[in-house]
Amino acid sequence: MRSHFLIAGLLALTGCATASTSAVPSDSQALTLSIQGLVCADCGKELEAKALAVPGVRRAEFVMDGAELHLMVAPEFDPKKVIDAVQAEPVDGKPITASVGAGHGSYAAFTTPEPGWDVKQLSVHGEDVPELGATLAASKANVVDFYADWCGPCHEMDEHLHALLGKDSKLAYRRINVVTWDSPVAKHYLASAKELPYFIVFDGHGKEVARVTGGDKAALDAAIQQGESR
């Protein structure tokens, strides 16, 4: 299985995932739907399939950057038909909404930490974090999470970490939104990474314990326990 990180990087380069490459009739009209609440870029393929199943939709392309569904439709097509189709059922377990027009797409929000938890956002827009050591909490296991909004497993693992934070006061969580493979922070830390999320776990002395990739909860939990035991 190809990683979510590499797939999304490829989509970013090509601009979209094309569900239909055949020529469309010359009277076709362009229609853009902005998608809100999607948890992964790979889920765009499911949206393409749903749209193409609607009579009158002649081409469907999901564009990762912006979370938009670009359609070519028959003249006098009613957009409500395709909106109802794409948002009728949850996608990857999460409800989504769709609206006509570009520029309003967004991925699902991550879990909001509770007050008092040791959680810090180190990078929001892919900007570099020059020195991770300076951001770590002393006397705690520290989890540094490299993630992206479009990464489904990133959402799942974030929920898992919030569950741990609710039980463990000796855990610190540091989050880095890499945004894309080409962002400054990704180039700095993720040269060898093959998928997201990507975790670096440190002990309370700032020494690296382990690196964990993907949605491996057991491996991450084991690394945290090791970090807390030192």
Coordinates of N, CA and C in Angstrom, one line a residue:
M1 N 0.8 -1.2 0.0 CA 0.0 0.0 0.0 C 0.9 1.2 0.0
R2 N 0.6 2.1 -0.9 CA 1.4 3.3 -1.0 C 1.0 4.2 0.2
S3 N 2.0 5.0 0.7 CA 1.7 5.8 1.8 C 0.8 7.0 1.5
H4 N 0.1 7.5 2.5 CA -0.7 8.7 2.3 C 0.1 9.9 2.0
F5 N 1.3 9.9 2.5 CA 2.2 11.0 2.3 C 2.7 11.1 0.8
L6 N 3.1 10.0 0.3 CA 3.6 10.0 -1.1 C 2.4 10.2 -2.1
I7 N 1.3 9.6 -1.8 CA 0.1 9.7 -2.7 C -0.3 11.2 -2.7
A8 N -0.3 11.8 -1.5 CA -0.7 13.2 -1.5 C 0.3 14.1 -2.2
G9 N 1.6 13.7 -2.0 CA 2.6 14.5 -2.7 C 2.5 14.4 -4.2
L10 N 2.1 13.2 -4.7 CA 1.9 13.1 -6.2 C 0.6 13.9 -6.6
L11 N -0.4 13.9 -5.8 CA -1.6 14.6 -6.2 C -1.3 16.1 -6.2
A12 N -0.4 16.6 -5.3 CA 0.0 18.0 -5.3 C 0.7 18.4 -6.5
L13 N 1.5 17.5 -7.1 CA 2.2 17.7 -8.3 C 1.3 17.7 -9.5
T14 N 0.4 16.8 -9.6 CA -0.4 16.7 -10.7 C -1.6 17.6 -10.6
G15 N -2.0 18.0 -9.4 CA -3.1 19.0 -9.2 C -4.4 18.3 -8.9
C16 N -4.6 17.0 -9.3 CA -5.8 16.4 -9.1 C -5.7 14.9 -9.3
A17 N -6.8 14.2 -8.9 CA -6.9 12.8 -9.2 C -8.0 12.6 -10.2
T18 N -7.8 12.2 -11.3 CA -8.8 12.2 -12.4 C -9.5 10.9 -12.4
A19 N -10.9 11.0 -12.3 CA -11.7 9.8 -12.4 C -12.1 9.5 -13.8
S20 N -12.1 10.4 -14.6 CA -12.6 10.2 -16.0 C -11.7 11.0 -16.9
T21 N -11.0 10.4 -17.9 CA -10.1 11.1 -18.7 C -10.7 11.2 -20.2
S22 N -11.8 10.6 -20.4 CA -12.4 10.6 -21.7 C -12.9 12.0 -22.0
A23 N -13.0 12.4 -23.3 CA -13.4 13.7 -23.8 C -14.9 13.8 -23.4
V24 N -15.3 15.1 -23.0 CA -16.6 15.4 -22.6 C -17.3 16.2 -23.8
P25 N -18.6 16.1 -23.9 CA -19.2 16.9 -25.0 C -18.9 18.4 -24.9
S26 N -18.9 19.0 -26.0 CA -18.5 20.5 -26.0 C -19.5 21.4 -25.3
D27 N -20.7 20.9 -25.1 CA -21.7 21.8 -24.3 C -21.6 21.6 -22.8
S28 N -20.6 20.9 -22.4 CA -20.5 20.6 -20.9 C -20.2 22.0 -20.2
Q29 N -20.6 22.0 -19.0 CA -20.4 23.2 -18.2 C -19.6 22.9 -16.9
A30 N -18.7 23.8 -16.5 CA -17.8 23.5 -15.3 C -18.6 23.8 -14.1
L31 N -18.4 23.0 -13.1 CA -19.0 23.2 -11.7 C -18.0 22.7 -10.7
T32 N -17.8 23.6 -9.7 CA -16.9 23.3 -8.6 C -17.6 23.2 -7.3
L33 N -17.3 22.1 -6.6 CA -17.9 22.0 -5.3 C -16.7 22.1 -4.3
S34 N -16.9 22.9 -3.2 CA -16.0 22.9 -2.1 C -16.4 21.9 -1.1
I35 N -15.5 21.1 -0.6 CA -15.8 20.0 0.3 C -15.3 20.4 1.7
Q36 N -16.2 20.3 2.7 CA -15.8 20.6 4.1 C -15.9 19.3 5.0
G37 N -14.9 19.1 5.8 CA -15.0 18.0 6.7 C -14.3 16.7 6.3
L38 N -13.6 16.7 5.1 CA -13.0 15.5 4.6 C -11.7 15.2 5.5
V39 N -11.5 14.0 5.8 CA -10.4 13.6 6.7 C -9.1 13.2 5.9
C40 N -9.2 12.9 4.6 CA -8.0 12.4 3.9 C -8.2 12.8 2.4
A41 N -7.0 13.1 1.8 CA -7.0 13.4 0.4 C -7.3 12.1 -0.5
D42 N -6.9 11.0 0.0 CA -7.2 9.7 -0.7 C -8.8 9.5 -0.8
C43 N -9.5 10.1 0.1 CA -11.0 9.9 0.1 C -11.6 10.6 -1.1
G44 N -10.8 11.5 -1.8 CA -11.3 12.2 -2.9 C -11.8 11.2 -4.0
K45 N -11.1 10.1 -4.1 CA -11.5 9.1 -5.1 C -13.0 8.6 -4.9
E46 N -13.3 8.5 -3.7 CA -14.7 8.1 -3.3 C -15.7 9.2 -3.8
L47 N -15.3 10.4 -3.6 CA -16.2 11.5 -4.0 C -16.3 11.5 -5.5
E48 N -15.2 11.3 -6.2 CA -15.3 11.3 -7.6 C -16.3 10.2 -8.1
A49 N -16.2 9.0 -7.5 CA -17.1 7.9 -7.9 C -18.6 8.3 -7.6
K50 N -18.8 8.9 -6.5 CA -20.2 9.3 -6.1 C -20.7 10.3 -7.1
A51 N -19.9 11.2 -7.5 CA -20.3 12.3 -8.4 C -20.6 11.7 -9.8
L52 N -19.7 10.8 -10.3 CA -19.9 10.2 -11.6 C -21.1 9.3 -11.7
A53 N -21.6 8.9 -10.6 CA -22.8 8.0 -10.6 C -24.1 8.9 -10.8
V54 N -24.0 10.2 -10.7 CA -25.2 11.1 -10.8 C -25.4 11.4 -12.3
P55 N -26.5 11.1 -12.9 CA -26.8 11.4 -14.3 C -26.6 12.9 -14.6
G56 N -25.8 13.2 -15.6 CA -25.5 14.5 -16.0 C -24.1 15.0 -15.6
V57 N -23.5 14.2 -14.7 CA -22.1 14.5 -14.4 C -21.2 13.7 -15.4
R58 N -20.4 14.5 -16.2 CA -19.6 13.9 -17.2 C -18.1 13.7 -16.9
R59 N -17.6 14.4 -16.0 CA -16.3 14.3 -15.5 C -16.2 14.8 -14.1
A60 N -15.3 14.1 -13.3 CA -15.1 14.5 -11.9 C -13.7 14.4 -11.5
E61 N -13.1 15.4 -10.9 CA -11.7 15.4 -10.5 C -11.6 16.0 -9.1
F62 N -11.0 15.3 -8.2 CA -10.8 15.9 -6.8 C -9.5 16.5 -6.8
V63 N -9.4 17.8 -6.3 CA -8.2 18.5 -6.2 C -7.8 18.6 -4.7
M64 N -6.7 18.0 -4.4 CA -6.3 18.0 -3.0 C -6.1 19.3 -2.4
D65 N -5.4 20.2 -3.1 CA -5.1 21.5 -2.6 C -6.4 22.4 -2.7
G66 N -7.0 22.6 -1.6 CA -8.3 23.3 -1.5 C -9.5 22.4 -1.3
A67 N -9.3 21.1 -1.3 CA -10.4 20.1 -1.1 C -11.6 20.5 -1.9
E68 N -11.4 20.4 -3.2 CA -12.5 20.8 -4.2 C -12.7 19.6 -5.1
L69 N -14.0 19.5 -5.6 CA -14.4 18.6 -6.6 C -14.8 19.3 -7.8
H70 N -13.9 19.2 -8.9 CA -14.1 19.9 -10.1 C -14.9 19.0 -11.1
L71 N -16.0 19.4 -11.6 CA -16.9 18.7 -12.4 C -17.2 19.3 -13.7
M72 N -17.5 18.4 -14.7 CA -18.0 18.9 -16.0 C -19.4 18.2 -16.1
V73 N -20.4 19.1 -16.3 CA -21.8 18.6 -16.2 C -22.6 19.0 -17.5
A74 N -23.7 18.4 -17.6 CA -24.6 18.7 -18.8 C -25.2 20.0 -18.6
P75 N -25.7 20.7 -19.7 CA -26.3 22.0 -19.6 C -27.6 21.9 -18.6
E76 N -27.8 22.9 -17.9 CA -29.0 23.0 -17.0 C -29.0 22.0 -15.9
F77 N -27.8 21.5 -15.6 CA -27.7 20.5 -14.5 C -28.0 21.1 -13.2
D78 N -28.7 20.4 -12.3 CA -29.0 20.9 -11.0 C -27.9 20.5 -10.0
P79 N -27.1 21.5 -9.5 CA -26.0 21.1 -8.6 C -26.5 20.4 -7.3
K80 N -27.8 20.6 -6.9 CA -28.2 19.9 -5.7 C -28.2 18.4 -5.8
K81 N -28.3 17.9 -7.0 CA -28.3 16.4 -7.2 C -27.0 15.9 -6.8
V82 N -25.9 16.5 -7.3 CA -24.6 16.0 -6.9 C -24.2 16.3 -5.5
I83 N -24.6 17.4 -5.0 CA -24.3 17.7 -3.6 C -25.0 16.7 -2.7
D84 N -26.2 16.4 -3.0 CA -26.9 15.3 -2.2 C -26.2 14.0 -2.3
A85 N -25.7 13.7 -3.4 CA -25.0 12.4 -3.6 C -23.7 12.3 -2.9
V86 N -22.9 13.3 -2.9 CA -21.6 13.2 -2.3 C -21.6 13.4 -0.8
Q87 N -22.6 14.0 -0.3 CA -22.7 14.2 1.2 C -23.7 13.3 1.9
A88 N -24.3 12.4 1.1 CA -25.4 11.5 1.6 C -24.9 10.6 2.7
E89 N -23.7 10.1 2.6 CA -23.1 9.2 3.6 C -21.8 9.7 4.1
P90 N -21.4 9.3 5.3 CA -20.0 9.6 5.8 C -18.9 9.1 4.8
V91 N -17.8 9.8 4.8 CA -16.6 9.4 4.1 C -15.5 9.1 5.1
D92 N -15.0 7.9 5.1 CA -14.1 7.4 6.0 C -14.6 7.6 7.5
G93 N -15.9 7.4 7.6 CA -16.5 7.5 8.9 C -16.9 8.9 9.4
K94 N -16.6 9.9 8.6 CA -16.9 11.3 9.0 C -17.9 11.9 8.1
P95 N -18.9 12.7 8.6 CA -19.8 13.4 7.7 C -19.1 14.5 7.0
I96 N -19.5 14.8 5.8 CA -19.0 15.9 5.0 C -20.1 16.8 4.5
T97 N -19.8 18.0 4.1 CA -20.7 18.9 3.5 C -20.1 19.4 2.2
A98 N -20.9 19.8 1.2 CA -20.4 20.3 0.0 C -21.2 21.6 -0.4
S99 N -20.5 22.5 -1.0 CA -21.2 23.8 -1.4 C -20.7 24.2 -2.8
V100 N -21.5 24.9 -3.5 CA -21.1 25.3 -4.9 C -20.1 26.5 -4.8
G101 N -19.1 26.4 -5.6 CA -18.1 27.4 -5.6 C -16.8 27.0 -5.1
A102 N -15.7 27.7 -5.6 CA -14.4 27.4 -5.2 C -14.0 28.2 -4.0
G103 N -12.9 27.7 -3.3 CA -12.3 28.5 -2.2 C -12.9 28.3 -0.8
H104 N -13.8 27.4 -0.7 CA -14.4 27.2 0.6 C -14.1 25.7 1.2
G105 N -13.3 25.0 0.5 CA -13.0 23.6 0.9 C -12.1 23.6 2.2
S106 N -12.3 22.6 3.0 CA -11.4 22.4 4.2 C -11.5 21.0 4.6
Y107 N -10.4 20.6 5.3 CA -10.4 19.2 5.9 C -10.9 19.3 7.3
A108 N -11.2 18.1 7.8 CA -11.8 18.0 9.2 C -10.8 18.6 10.2
A109 N -11.4 19.2 11.2 CA -10.6 19.8 12.3 C -10.0 18.7 13.2
F110 N -8.9 18.9 13.7 CA -8.3 18.0 14.7 C -8.9 18.2 16.1
T111 N -8.7 17.2 16.9 CA -9.2 17.3 18.3 C -8.6 18.5 19.1
T112 N -9.5 19.2 19.8 CA -9.0 20.3 20.6 C -8.5 19.8 22.0
P113 N -7.3 20.1 22.3 CA -6.8 19.6 23.6 C -7.5 20.3 24.8
E114 N -7.5 19.6 25.9 CA -8.1 20.1 27.1 C -7.2 21.1 27.8
P115 N -7.7 22.1 28.5 CA -6.9 23.1 29.2 C -6.0 22.3 30.2
G116 N -4.8 22.7 30.3 CA -3.9 22.0 31.3 C -3.0 20.9 30.7
W117 N -3.4 20.4 29.5 CA -2.6 19.4 28.9 C -1.3 20.1 28.3
D118 N -0.2 19.3 28.3 CA 1.0 19.9 27.7 C 1.1 19.6 26.2
V119 N 0.4 20.5 25.5 CA 0.3 20.4 24.0 C 0.8 21.7 23.4
K120 N 1.7 21.7 22.5 CA 2.1 22.9 21.8 C 2.1 22.7 20.3
Q121 N 1.7 23.7 19.6 CA 1.7 23.7 18.1 C 3.0 24.4 17.7
L122 N 3.9 23.6 17.1 CA 5.2 24.2 16.8 C 5.3 24.8 15.4
S123 N 4.5 24.3 14.5 CA 4.5 24.8 13.1 C 3.1 24.6 12.5
V124 N 2.5 25.7 12.0 CA 1.2 25.8 11.5 C 1.1 25.7 10.0
H125 N 2.0 26.3 9.3 CA 2.0 26.4 7.8 C 3.2 25.8 7.2
G126 N 3.8 24.8 7.8 CA 5.0 24.2 7.3 C 6.3 24.9 7.5
E127 N 6.3 26.0 8.3 CA 7.5 26.7 8.6 C 8.4 25.9 9.4
D128 N 9.7 26.1 9.2 CA 10.7 25.2 9.9 C 10.7 25.5 11.4
V129 N 11.1 24.4 12.1 CA 11.4 24.5 13.6 C 12.9 24.2 13.7
P130 N 13.7 25.2 13.9 CA 15.1 25.0 13.8 C 15.7 24.0 14.8
E131 N 15.1 24.0 16.1 CA 15.7 23.1 17.1 C 14.5 22.5 17.9
L132 N 14.3 21.2 17.7 CA 13.3 20.5 18.4 C 13.5 20.5 19.9
G133 N 14.8 20.3 20.3 CA 15.2 20.2 21.7 C 14.7 21.3 22.5
A134 N 14.7 22.5 22.0 CA 14.3 23.7 22.7 C 12.8 23.7 23.0
T135 N 12.0 22.8 22.4 CA 10.6 22.8 22.6 C 10.1 21.7 23.5
L136 N 11.0 20.9 24.0 CA 10.6 19.7 24.7 C 10.4 20.0 26.2
A137 N 9.5 19.3 26.8 CA 9.3 19.4 28.3 C 10.3 18.5 29.1
A138 N 10.8 19.0 30.1 CA 11.7 18.2 31.0 C 10.9 17.3 31.8
S139 N 11.5 16.1 32.1 CA 10.9 15.1 33.0 C 9.6 14.5 32.5
K140 N 9.4 14.6 31.2 CA 8.3 14.0 30.6 C 8.7 13.2 29.3
A141 N 7.9 12.2 28.9 CA 8.1 11.7 27.5 C 7.5 12.7 26.6
N142 N 8.2 13.0 25.5 CA 7.7 14.0 24.5 C 7.4 13.3 23.2
V143 N 6.3 13.5 22.6 CA 5.9 13.0 21.3 C 5.8 14.2 20.3
V144 N 6.7 14.2 19.3 CA 6.7 15.2 18.3 C 6.0 14.6 17.1
D145 N 4.9 15.2 16.7 CA 4.0 14.6 15.6 C 4.1 15.4 14.4
F146 N 4.6 14.9 13.3 CA 4.6 15.5 12.0 C 3.4 15.0 11.2
Y147 N 2.5 15.9 10.9 CA 1.2 15.5 10.3 C 0.8 16.5 9.2
A148 N -0.4 16.2 8.6 CA -1.0 17.1 7.6 C -2.5 17.0 7.7
D149 N -3.2 18.0 7.3 CA -4.6 18.1 7.4 C -5.3 17.0 6.6
W150 N -4.6 16.7 5.4 CA -5.2 15.8 4.4 C -4.9 14.3 4.7
C151 N -4.3 14.0 5.8 CA -3.8 12.6 6.2 C -4.8 12.0 7.1
G152 N -5.5 11.0 6.6 CA -6.5 10.3 7.5 C -5.9 9.7 8.7
P153 N -4.8 8.9 8.6 CA -4.2 8.3 9.8 C -3.7 9.3 10.8
C154 N -3.4 10.5 10.3 CA -3.0 11.6 11.3 C -4.1 12.0 12.2
H155 N -5.3 12.0 11.7 CA -6.5 12.3 12.5 C -6.7 11.2 13.5
E156 N -6.6 10.0 13.1 CA -6.8 8.9 14.0 C -5.8 8.8 15.1
M157 N -4.5 9.1 14.8 CA -3.5 9.0 15.8 C -3.6 10.2 16.7
D158 N -4.0 11.3 16.2 CA -4.2 12.5 17.1 C -5.2 12.2 18.1
E159 N -6.3 11.6 17.7 CA -7.4 11.2 18.7 C -6.8 10.2 19.8
H160 N -6.0 9.3 19.3 CA -5.3 8.4 20.2 C -4.5 9.1 21.2
L161 N -3.7 10.0 20.8 CA -2.8 10.8 21.7 C -3.6 11.6 22.7
H162 N -4.7 12.2 22.2 CA -5.5 13.0 23.2 C -6.1 12.1 24.3
A163 N -6.4 10.8 23.9 CA -6.9 9.9 24.9 C -5.8 9.6 25.9
L164 N -4.6 9.5 25.4 CA -3.5 9.2 26.4 C -3.2 10.4 27.3
L165 N -3.3 11.6 26.7 CA -3.0 12.8 27.4 C -4.1 13.0 28.6
G166 N -5.3 12.5 28.3 CA -6.3 12.6 29.4 C -6.0 11.7 30.6
K167 N -5.1 10.7 30.4 CA -4.8 9.8 31.5 C -3.4 10.0 32.0
D168 N -2.5 10.7 31.3 CA -1.1 10.7 31.6 C -0.6 12.1 31.7
S169 N -0.3 12.6 32.9 CA 0.2 13.9 33.1 C 1.7 14.0 32.8
K170 N 2.3 12.9 32.6 CA 3.8 12.9 32.3 C 4.1 12.8 30.8
L171 N 3.1 13.2 30.0 CA 3.2 13.1 28.6 C 3.1 14.5 28.0
A172 N 4.1 14.9 27.1 CA 4.0 16.2 26.4 C 3.9 15.9 24.9
Y173 N 3.0 16.7 24.2 CA 2.7 16.5 22.8 C 3.1 17.7 22.0
R174 N 3.9 17.6 21.0 CA 4.3 18.7 20.2 C 3.9 18.4 18.7
R175 N 3.2 19.3 18.1 CA 2.6 19.1 16.8 C 3.2 20.0 15.7
I176 N 3.4 19.4 14.6 CA 4.0 20.1 13.4 C 3.2 19.8 12.2
N177 N 2.6 20.8 11.6 CA 1.8 20.6 10.4 C 2.8 20.8 9.2
V178 N 3.1 19.7 8.5 CA 4.1 19.8 7.5 C 3.5 20.4 6.2
V179 N 2.2 20.3 6.0 CA 1.4 20.9 4.9 C 1.7 20.1 3.6
T180 N 3.0 20.2 3.1 CA 3.3 19.4 1.9 C 4.8 18.9 2.1
W181 N 5.1 18.0 1.2 CA 6.5 17.4 1.2 C 7.6 18.4 1.0
D182 N 7.2 19.5 0.3 CA 8.2 20.5 0.0 C 8.3 21.7 1.0
S183 N 7.6 21.6 2.1 CA 7.6 22.7 3.1 C 9.0 22.7 3.8
P184 N 9.4 23.8 4.3 CA 10.7 23.9 5.0 C 10.8 22.9 6.1
V185 N 9.8 22.7 6.9 CA 9.9 21.8 8.0 C 10.0 20.3 7.6
A186 N 9.3 20.0 6.5 CA 9.4 18.6 5.9 C 10.8 18.4 5.4
K187 N 11.3 19.3 4.7 CA 12.7 19.1 4.1 C 13.7 19.0 5.2
H188 N 13.5 19.6 6.3 CA 14.4 19.6 7.5 C 14.4 18.2 8.1
Y189 N 13.2 17.7 8.4 CA 13.1 16.5 9.3 C 12.6 15.2 8.6
L190 N 12.0 15.3 7.4 CA 11.4 14.1 6.9 C 12.0 13.6 5.6
A191 N 13.3 13.8 5.4 CA 14.0 13.3 4.2 C 13.9 11.8 4.1
S192 N 13.8 11.0 5.2 CA 13.7 9.6 5.1 C 12.3 9.1 5.4
A193 N 11.4 9.9 5.7 CA 10.0 9.5 6.0 C 9.3 9.1 4.7
K194 N 8.5 8.0 4.9 CA 7.7 7.5 3.7 C 6.2 7.6 3.9
E195 N 5.8 8.0 5.1 CA 4.4 8.2 5.3 C 4.1 9.0 6.5
L196 N 2.9 9.5 6.6 CA 2.5 10.3 7.7 C 1.4 9.5 8.4
P197 N 1.2 9.8 9.7 CA 2.0 10.6 10.6 C 3.4 10.0 10.8
Y198 N 4.3 10.9 11.2 CA 5.7 10.5 11.6 C 6.0 11.1 12.9
F199 N 6.3 10.2 13.9 CA 6.6 10.6 15.2 C 8.0 10.4 15.6
I200 N 8.5 11.4 16.4 CA 9.8 11.2 17.1 C 9.5 11.3 18.6
V201 N 9.9 10.3 19.3 CA 9.6 10.3 20.8 C 10.9 10.5 21.5
F202 N 10.9 11.4 22.5 CA 12.0 11.8 23.3 C 11.7 11.4 24.8
D203 N 12.8 11.2 25.6 CA 12.6 11.0 27.0 C 12.6 12.4 27.7
G204 N 12.5 12.3 29.0 CA 12.5 13.6 29.8 C 13.8 14.3 29.8
H205 N 14.9 13.7 29.3 CA 16.2 14.4 29.2 C 16.5 14.9 27.8
G206 N 15.5 14.8 26.9 CA 15.7 15.3 25.6 C 16.4 14.3 24.7
K207 N 16.6 13.1 25.1 CA 17.2 12.1 24.2 C 16.2 11.3 23.4
E208 N 16.5 11.1 22.1 CA 15.5 10.4 21.3 C 15.4 9.0 21.7
V209 N 14.1 8.5 21.7 CA 13.8 7.1 22.1 C 13.5 6.3 20.9
A210 N 12.7 6.8 20.0 CA 12.2 6.0 18.9 C 11.6 6.9 17.8
R211 N 11.5 6.4 16.6 CA 10.7 7.0 15.6 C 9.6 6.0 15.1
V212 N 8.4 6.5 14.9 CA 7.3 5.7 14.6 C 6.6 6.3 13.4
T213 N 6.2 5.5 12.4 CA 5.6 6.0 11.2 C 4.2 5.4 11.1
G214 N 3.3 6.1 10.5 CA 1.9 5.6 10.2 C 1.1 5.5 11.5
G215 N 0.0 4.7 11.3 CA -0.9 4.5 12.4 C -0.7 3.3 13.3
D216 N 0.6 3.1 13.7 CA 1.0 2.0 14.6 C 0.8 2.4 16.0
K217 N -0.3 2.3 16.6 CA -0.6 2.7 18.0 C 0.2 2.0 19.0
A218 N 0.4 0.7 18.8 CA 1.1 -0.2 19.7 C 2.6 0.3 19.8
A219 N 3.2 0.5 18.6 CA 4.6 1.0 18.6 C 4.8 2.3 19.2
L220 N 3.8 3.2 19.0 CA 3.9 4.6 19.6 C 3.7 4.4 21.2
D221 N 2.8 3.6 21.6 CA 2.6 3.5 23.0 C 3.8 2.9 23.7
A222 N 4.5 1.9 23.0 CA 5.7 1.3 23.6 C 6.8 2.4 23.7
A223 N 6.9 3.2 22.7 CA 8.0 4.2 22.7 C 7.7 5.2 23.8
I224 N 6.4 5.6 24.0 CA 6.1 6.5 25.1 C 6.5 5.9 26.5
Q225 N 6.1 4.7 26.7 CA 6.4 4.0 27.9 C 7.9 3.9 28.1
Q226 N 8.7 3.7 27.1 CA 10.1 3.7 27.2 C 10.7 5.1 27.6
G227 N 10.1 6.1 27.0 CA 10.5 7.5 27.3 C 10.2 7.9 28.7
E228 N 9.1 7.4 29.2 CA 8.7 7.7 30.6 C 9.5 6.9 31.6
S229 N 10.1 5.8 31.2 CA 10.8 5.0 32.2 C 12.3 5.4 32.4
R230 N 12.8 6.3 31.5 CA 14.2 6.6 31.6 C 14.4 7.7 32.7

